[in-house]
Short mmCIF file of C-alpha atoms in Angstrom, two decimals:
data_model
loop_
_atom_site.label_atom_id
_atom_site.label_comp_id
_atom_site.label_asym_id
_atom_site.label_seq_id
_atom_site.Cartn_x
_atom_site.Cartn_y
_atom_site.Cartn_z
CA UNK A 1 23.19 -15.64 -4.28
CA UNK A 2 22.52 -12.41 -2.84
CA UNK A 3 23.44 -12.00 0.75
CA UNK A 4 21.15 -10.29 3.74
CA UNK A 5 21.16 -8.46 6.91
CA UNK A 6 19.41 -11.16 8.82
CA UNK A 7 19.86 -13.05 12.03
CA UNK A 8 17.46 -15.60 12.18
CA UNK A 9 15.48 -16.14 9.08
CA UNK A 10 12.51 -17.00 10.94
CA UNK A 11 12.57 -14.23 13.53
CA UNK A 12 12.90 -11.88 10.84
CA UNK A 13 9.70 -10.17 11.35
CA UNK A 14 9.63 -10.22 14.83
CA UNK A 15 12.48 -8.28 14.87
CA UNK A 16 12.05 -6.04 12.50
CA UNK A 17 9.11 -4.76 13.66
CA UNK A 18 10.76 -4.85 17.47
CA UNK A 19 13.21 -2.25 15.55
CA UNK A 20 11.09 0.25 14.07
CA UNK A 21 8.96 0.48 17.73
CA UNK A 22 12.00 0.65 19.56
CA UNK A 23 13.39 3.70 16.97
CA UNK A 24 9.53 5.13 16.75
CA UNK A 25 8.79 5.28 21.09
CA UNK A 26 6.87 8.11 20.76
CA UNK A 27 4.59 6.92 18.32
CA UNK A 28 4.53 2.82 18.53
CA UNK A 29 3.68 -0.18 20.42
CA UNK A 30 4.31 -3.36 19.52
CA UNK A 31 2.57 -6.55 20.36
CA UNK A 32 4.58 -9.22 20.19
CA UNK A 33 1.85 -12.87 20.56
CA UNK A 34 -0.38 -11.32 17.98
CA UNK A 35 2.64 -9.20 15.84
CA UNK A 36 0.58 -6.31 15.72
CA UNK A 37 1.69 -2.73 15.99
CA UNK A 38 -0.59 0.23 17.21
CA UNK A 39 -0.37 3.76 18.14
CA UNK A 40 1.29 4.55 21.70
CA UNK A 41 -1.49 7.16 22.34
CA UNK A 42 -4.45 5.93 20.87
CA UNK A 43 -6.88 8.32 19.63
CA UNK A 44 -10.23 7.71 21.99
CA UNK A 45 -13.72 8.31 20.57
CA UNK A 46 -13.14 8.15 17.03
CA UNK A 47 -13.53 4.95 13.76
CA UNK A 48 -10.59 2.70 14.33
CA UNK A 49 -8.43 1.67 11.13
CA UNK A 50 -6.73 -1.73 10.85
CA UNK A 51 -4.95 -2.77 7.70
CA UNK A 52 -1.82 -5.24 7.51
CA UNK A 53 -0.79 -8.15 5.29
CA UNK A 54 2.44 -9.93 4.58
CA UNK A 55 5.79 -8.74 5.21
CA UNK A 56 7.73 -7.67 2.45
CA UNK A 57 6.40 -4.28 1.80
CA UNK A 58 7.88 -2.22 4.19
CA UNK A 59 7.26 0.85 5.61
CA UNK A 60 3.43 -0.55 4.30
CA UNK A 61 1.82 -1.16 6.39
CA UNK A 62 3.06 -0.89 10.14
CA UNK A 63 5.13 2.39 9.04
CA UNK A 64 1.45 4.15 8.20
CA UNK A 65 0.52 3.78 11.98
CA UNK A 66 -0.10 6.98 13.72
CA UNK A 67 -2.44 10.19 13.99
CA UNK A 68 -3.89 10.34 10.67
CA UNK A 69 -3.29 7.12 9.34
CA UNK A 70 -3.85 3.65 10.85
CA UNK A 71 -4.72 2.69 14.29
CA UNK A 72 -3.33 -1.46 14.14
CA UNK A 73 -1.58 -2.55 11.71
CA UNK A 74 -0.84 -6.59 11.83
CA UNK A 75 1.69 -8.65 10.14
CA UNK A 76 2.27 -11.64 8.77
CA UNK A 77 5.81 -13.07 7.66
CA UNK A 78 7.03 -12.35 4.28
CA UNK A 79 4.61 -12.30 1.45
CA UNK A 80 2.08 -14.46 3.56
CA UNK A 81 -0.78 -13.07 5.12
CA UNK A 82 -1.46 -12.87 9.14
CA UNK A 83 -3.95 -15.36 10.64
CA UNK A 84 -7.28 -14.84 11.31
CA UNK A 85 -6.58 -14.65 14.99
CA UNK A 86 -3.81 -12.12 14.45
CA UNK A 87 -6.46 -10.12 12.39
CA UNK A 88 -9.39 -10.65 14.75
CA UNK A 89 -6.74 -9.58 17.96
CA UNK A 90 -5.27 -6.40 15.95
CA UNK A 91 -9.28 -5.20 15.13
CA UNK A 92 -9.99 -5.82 19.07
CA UNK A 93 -6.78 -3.08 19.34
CA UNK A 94 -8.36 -0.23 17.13
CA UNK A 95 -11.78 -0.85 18.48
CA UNK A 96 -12.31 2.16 20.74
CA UNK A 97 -16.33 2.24 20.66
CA UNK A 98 -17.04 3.97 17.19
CA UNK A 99 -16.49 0.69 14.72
CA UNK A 100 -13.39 -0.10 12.64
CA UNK A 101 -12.79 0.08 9.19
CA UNK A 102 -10.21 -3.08 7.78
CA UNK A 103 -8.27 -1.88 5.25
CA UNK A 104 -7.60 -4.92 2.86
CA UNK A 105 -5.01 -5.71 -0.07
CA UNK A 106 -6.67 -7.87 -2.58
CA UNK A 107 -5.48 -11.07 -2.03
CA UNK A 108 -6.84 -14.28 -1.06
CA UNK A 109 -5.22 -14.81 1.91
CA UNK A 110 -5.69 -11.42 2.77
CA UNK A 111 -9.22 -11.67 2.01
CA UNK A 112 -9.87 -14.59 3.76
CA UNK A 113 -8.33 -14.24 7.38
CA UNK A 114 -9.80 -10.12 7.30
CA UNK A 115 -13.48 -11.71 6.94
CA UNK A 116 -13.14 -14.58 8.77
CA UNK A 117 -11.91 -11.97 12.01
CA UNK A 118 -14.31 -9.70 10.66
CA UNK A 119 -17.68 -12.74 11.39
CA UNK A 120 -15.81 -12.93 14.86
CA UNK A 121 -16.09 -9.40 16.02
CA UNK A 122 -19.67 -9.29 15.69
CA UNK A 123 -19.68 -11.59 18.48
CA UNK A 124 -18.18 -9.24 20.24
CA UNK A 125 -20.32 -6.31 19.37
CA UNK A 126 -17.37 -4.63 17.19
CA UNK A 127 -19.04 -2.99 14.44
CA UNK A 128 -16.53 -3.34 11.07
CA UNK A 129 -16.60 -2.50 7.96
CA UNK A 130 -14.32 -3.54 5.43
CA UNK A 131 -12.30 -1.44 2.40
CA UNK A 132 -11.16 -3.57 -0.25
CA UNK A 133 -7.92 -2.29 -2.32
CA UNK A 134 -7.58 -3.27 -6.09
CA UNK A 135 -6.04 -1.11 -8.05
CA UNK A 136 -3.72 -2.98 -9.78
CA UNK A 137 -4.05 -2.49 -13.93
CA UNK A 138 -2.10 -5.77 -14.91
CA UNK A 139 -4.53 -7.92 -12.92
CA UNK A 140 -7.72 -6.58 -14.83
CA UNK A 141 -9.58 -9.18 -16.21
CA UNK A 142 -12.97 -8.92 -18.28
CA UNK A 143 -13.36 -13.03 -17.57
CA UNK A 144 -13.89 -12.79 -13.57
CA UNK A 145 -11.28 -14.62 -11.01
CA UNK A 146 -9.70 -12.92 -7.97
CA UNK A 147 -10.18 -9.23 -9.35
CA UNK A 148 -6.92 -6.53 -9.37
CA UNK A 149 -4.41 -6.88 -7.15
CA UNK A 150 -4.33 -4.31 -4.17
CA UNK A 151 -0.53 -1.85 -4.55
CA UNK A 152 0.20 1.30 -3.96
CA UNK A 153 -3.01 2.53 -3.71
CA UNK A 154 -3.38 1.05 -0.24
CA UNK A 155 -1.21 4.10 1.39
CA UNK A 156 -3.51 6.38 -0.58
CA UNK A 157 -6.76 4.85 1.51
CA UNK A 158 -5.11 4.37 5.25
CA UNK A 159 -4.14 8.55 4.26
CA UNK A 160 -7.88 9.03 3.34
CA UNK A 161 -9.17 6.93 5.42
CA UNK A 162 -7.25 7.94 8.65
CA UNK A 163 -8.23 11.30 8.09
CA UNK A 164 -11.91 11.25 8.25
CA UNK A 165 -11.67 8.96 10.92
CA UNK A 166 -9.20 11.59 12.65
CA UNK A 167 -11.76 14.33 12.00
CA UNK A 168 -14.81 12.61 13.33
CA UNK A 169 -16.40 10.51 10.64
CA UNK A 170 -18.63 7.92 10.86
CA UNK A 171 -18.04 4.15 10.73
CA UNK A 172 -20.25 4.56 6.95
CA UNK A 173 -18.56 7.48 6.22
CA UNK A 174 -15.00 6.31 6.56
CA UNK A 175 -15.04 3.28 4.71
CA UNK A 176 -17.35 5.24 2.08
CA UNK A 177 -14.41 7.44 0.87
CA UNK A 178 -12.32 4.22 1.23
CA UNK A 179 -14.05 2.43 -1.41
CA UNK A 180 -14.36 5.79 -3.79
CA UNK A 181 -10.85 6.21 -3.60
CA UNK A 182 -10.25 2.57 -4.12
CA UNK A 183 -12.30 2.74 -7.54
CA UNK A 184 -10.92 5.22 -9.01
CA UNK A 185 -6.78 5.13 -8.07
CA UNK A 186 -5.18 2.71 -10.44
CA UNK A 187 -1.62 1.58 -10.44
CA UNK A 188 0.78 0.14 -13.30
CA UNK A 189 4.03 -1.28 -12.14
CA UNK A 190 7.86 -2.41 -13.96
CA UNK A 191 10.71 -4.12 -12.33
CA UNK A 192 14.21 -4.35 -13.49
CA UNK A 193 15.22 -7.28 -11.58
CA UNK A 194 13.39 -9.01 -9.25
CA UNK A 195 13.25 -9.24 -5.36
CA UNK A 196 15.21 -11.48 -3.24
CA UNK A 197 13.82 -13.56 -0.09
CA UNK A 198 15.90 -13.53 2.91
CA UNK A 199 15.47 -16.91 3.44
CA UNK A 200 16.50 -18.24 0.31
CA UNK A 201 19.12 -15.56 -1.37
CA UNK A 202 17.95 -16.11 -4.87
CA UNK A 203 15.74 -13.47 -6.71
CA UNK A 204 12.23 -14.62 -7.52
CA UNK A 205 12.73 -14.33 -11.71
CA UNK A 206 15.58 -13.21 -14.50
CA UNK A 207 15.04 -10.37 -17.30
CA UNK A 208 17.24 -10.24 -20.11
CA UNK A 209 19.15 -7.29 -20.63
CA UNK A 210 16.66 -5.86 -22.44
CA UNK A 211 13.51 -6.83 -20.64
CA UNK A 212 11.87 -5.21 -17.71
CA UNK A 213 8.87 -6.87 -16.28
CA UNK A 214 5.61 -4.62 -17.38
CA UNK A 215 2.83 -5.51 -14.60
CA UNK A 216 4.85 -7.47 -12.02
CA UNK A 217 3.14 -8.02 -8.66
CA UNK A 218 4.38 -6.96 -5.26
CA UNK A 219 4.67 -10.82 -4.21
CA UNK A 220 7.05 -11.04 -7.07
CA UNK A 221 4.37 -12.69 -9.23
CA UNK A 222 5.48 -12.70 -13.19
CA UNK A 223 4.15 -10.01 -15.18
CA UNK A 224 1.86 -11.09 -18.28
CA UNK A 225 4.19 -9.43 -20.73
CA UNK A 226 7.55 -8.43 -20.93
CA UNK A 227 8.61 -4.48 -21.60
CA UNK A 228 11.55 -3.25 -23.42
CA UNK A 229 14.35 -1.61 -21.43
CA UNK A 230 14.80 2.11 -22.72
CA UNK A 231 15.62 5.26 -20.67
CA UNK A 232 13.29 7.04 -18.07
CA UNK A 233 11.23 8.76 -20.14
CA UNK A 234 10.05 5.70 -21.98
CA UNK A 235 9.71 3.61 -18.77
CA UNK A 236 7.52 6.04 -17.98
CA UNK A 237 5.64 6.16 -20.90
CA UNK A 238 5.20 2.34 -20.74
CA UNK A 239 3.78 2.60 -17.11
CA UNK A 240 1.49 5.87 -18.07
CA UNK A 241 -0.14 4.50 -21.01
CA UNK A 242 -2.25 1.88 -19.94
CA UNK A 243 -3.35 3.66 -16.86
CA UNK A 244 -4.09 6.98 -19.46
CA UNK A 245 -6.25 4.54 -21.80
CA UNK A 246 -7.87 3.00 -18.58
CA UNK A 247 -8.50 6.02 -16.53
CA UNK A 248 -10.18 8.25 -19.58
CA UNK A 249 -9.34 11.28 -17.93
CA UNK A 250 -10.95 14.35 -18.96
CA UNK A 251 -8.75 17.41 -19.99
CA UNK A 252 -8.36 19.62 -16.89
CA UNK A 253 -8.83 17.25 -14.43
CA UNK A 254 -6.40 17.23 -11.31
CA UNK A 255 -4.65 14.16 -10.15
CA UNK A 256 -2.82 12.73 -6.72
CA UNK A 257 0.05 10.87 -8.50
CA UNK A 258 2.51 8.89 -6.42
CA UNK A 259 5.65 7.63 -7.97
CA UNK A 260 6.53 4.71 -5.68
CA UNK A 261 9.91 3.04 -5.56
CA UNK A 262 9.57 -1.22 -5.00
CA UNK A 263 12.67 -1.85 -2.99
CA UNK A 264 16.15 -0.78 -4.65
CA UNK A 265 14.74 2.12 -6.60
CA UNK A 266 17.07 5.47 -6.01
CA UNK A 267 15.68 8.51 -5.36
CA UNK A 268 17.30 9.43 -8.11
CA UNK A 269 15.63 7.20 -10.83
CA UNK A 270 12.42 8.24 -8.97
CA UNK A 271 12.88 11.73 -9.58
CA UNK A 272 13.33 11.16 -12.85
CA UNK A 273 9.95 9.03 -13.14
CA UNK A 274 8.58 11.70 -11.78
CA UNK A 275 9.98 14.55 -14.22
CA UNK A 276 8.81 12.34 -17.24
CA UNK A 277 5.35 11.76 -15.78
CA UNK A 278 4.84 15.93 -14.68
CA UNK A 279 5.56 16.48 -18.77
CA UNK A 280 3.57 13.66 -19.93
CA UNK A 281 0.27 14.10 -18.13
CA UNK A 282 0.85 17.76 -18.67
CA UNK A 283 0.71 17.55 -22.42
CA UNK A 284 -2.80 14.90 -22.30
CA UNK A 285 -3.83 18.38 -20.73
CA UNK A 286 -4.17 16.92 -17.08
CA UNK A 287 -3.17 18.51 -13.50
CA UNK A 288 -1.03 17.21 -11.01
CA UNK A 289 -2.66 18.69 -7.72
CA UNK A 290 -0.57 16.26 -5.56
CA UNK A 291 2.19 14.44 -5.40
CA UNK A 292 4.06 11.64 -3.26
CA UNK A 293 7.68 10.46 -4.32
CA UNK A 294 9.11 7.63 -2.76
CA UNK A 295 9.38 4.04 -1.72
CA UNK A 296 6.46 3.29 0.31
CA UNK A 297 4.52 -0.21 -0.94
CA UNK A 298 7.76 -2.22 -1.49
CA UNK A 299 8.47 -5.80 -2.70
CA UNK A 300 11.67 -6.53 -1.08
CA UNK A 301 14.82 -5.47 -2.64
CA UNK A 302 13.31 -5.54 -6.27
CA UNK A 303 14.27 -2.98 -8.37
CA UNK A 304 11.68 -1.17 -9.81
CA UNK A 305 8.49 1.58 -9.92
CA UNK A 306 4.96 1.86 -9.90
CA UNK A 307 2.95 4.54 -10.92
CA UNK A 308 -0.70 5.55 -9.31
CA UNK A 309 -3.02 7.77 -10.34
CA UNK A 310 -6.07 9.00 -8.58
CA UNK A 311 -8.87 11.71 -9.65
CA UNK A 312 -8.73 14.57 -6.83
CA UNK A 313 -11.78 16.34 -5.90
CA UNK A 314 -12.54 18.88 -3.00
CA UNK A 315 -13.09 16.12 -0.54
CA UNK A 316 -10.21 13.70 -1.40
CA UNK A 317 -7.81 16.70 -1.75
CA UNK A 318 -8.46 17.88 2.31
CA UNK A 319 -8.00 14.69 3.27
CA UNK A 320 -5.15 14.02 1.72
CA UNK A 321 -3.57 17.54 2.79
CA UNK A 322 -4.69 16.77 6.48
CA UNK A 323 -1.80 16.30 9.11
CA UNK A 324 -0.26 13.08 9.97
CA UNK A 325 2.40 11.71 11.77
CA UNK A 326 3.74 8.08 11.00
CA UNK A 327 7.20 6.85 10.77
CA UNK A 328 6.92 7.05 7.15
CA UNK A 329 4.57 9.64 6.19
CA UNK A 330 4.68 13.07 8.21
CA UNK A 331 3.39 16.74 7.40
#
């Protein structure tokens, strides 16, 4: 059994989130009924942004709130969604006149609660608009069901997204380059052990050895095929090629590429993910215009990486350079 830093399991949330306002004053608020966090000074006149989902995946998603980035973000305890009132309260939040854009993990829960707030604000004359996030590779199916998976392409639309909004875009407009970016980032994930709940000490699956899980979810969900362990290079090679295959890139073309730890991930074995993928996608004759190294969409303590790749244009590249200021991403 693996042991936690934990008081009570149950208050775990509540707490945590209590922790990162209290060491973020200048930037957060925290409201406790509806566990929602939102920007101390919020921005007046401009598209609100909401996103949220289970706990789990910290700093996703209450880290990302700030200039630039989100307005509300809402959360529910670990690896279960927040309630459609939660939702519905933390979109009343980020509502400052202009509309808000809910940015929203594929999931069904996630789904679910988002439009079921989302029906209730248009009683109240909040105009929404809603961004859905799928750009997991391993969930692909040609034979329908829930769709991809929404990863670590999420941070890469609150970024986008939270900069139009920040430079005056419309409610259209803003969840326009949402949904663009949402199409075209894709994300291939490996873990080499799995997470552990709080609550229950145990981790969620067991590799051999010589396994790593190729595809595994963020919620800990099995992968549908098991990798072989081998060094960086061919971790990263097992991560690259099915997003290379999917993606069809065409020689020349520039890339955002962010090289996300999943929990217990060193910065070290990042780095190195990131060394391996600079050579690779350099010799298919592609350009990394942008990176972003680090642990950001998390599943617990797992140890592991994902890999996300995005198409840059003129547009997409702007926003993403624009300033921001969150707890976990500043420049």
């Amino acid at each position: 059994m693996r042991r936690s830093i934990v008081n009570d399991p149950d208050q775990l949330v509540p707490q945590a989130l209590e922790g990162l306002v209290l060491s973020h004053p200048q930037l957060l608020e925290l409201e406790a009924e509806h566990r929602y966090v939102r920007r101390r000074e919020p921005a007046q006149d401009k598209v609100g942004l909401v996103s949220g989902g289970g706990s789990g995946h910290e700093p996703l998603h209450a880290g990302m709130v700030g200039r630039g980035m989100l307005d509300v973000a809402v959360a529910g305890a670990v690896f279960t969604s927040p309630t459609a009132l939660q939702v519905l309260e933390a979109t009343r939040a980020a509502d400052s006149g202009r509309g808000v854009v809910q940015i929203v993990k594929n999931y069904t829960g996630d789904v679910l609660n988002f439009r079921i707030a989302d029906e209730i604000t248009g009683d109240d004359d909040i105009e929404t608009e809603i961004v859905l996030v799928d750009d997991d590779l391993a969930t692909d199916s040609p034979d329908g069901g829930p769709g991809r998976r929404g990863t670590a392409a999420t941070l890469i639309v609150e970024k986008l997204c939270g900069a139009a909004a920040e430079q005056g875009a419309e409610l259209s407009e803003v969840a326009e380059i949402g949904r663009r970016a949402a199409a075209s980032a894709r994300t291939m994930s490996l873990a080499l052990s799995a997470g552990t709940p709080p609550a229950d000490g145990r981790p969620q699956f067991e590799l051999e050895d010589h396994e790593v899980e190729l595809g595994v979810g963020i919620h800990g969900e099995r992968a549908a095929r098991r990798g072989e362990f081998t060094d960086a290079d061919g971790l990263t090679d097992q991560l690259l090629d099915p997003l290379l295959e999917q993606l069809g890139l065409e020689q020349g073309q520039e890339l955002l590429v962010v090289v996300n730890g999943l929990g217990s991930a060193t910065q070290l074995e990042l780095g190195l993910v990131a060394r391996a993928a600079h050579h690779r996608l350099r010799g298919e004759g592609l350009s990394v215009g942008r990176w972003l190294v680090g642990s950001y969409v998390t599943s617990l303590d797992m140890h592991g990486v994902s890999i996300t790749l995005m198409p840059l244009d003129p547009q997409t590249r702007q926003l993403w350079d624009a300033p921001v200021r969150t707890p976990a991403l500043t420049w």
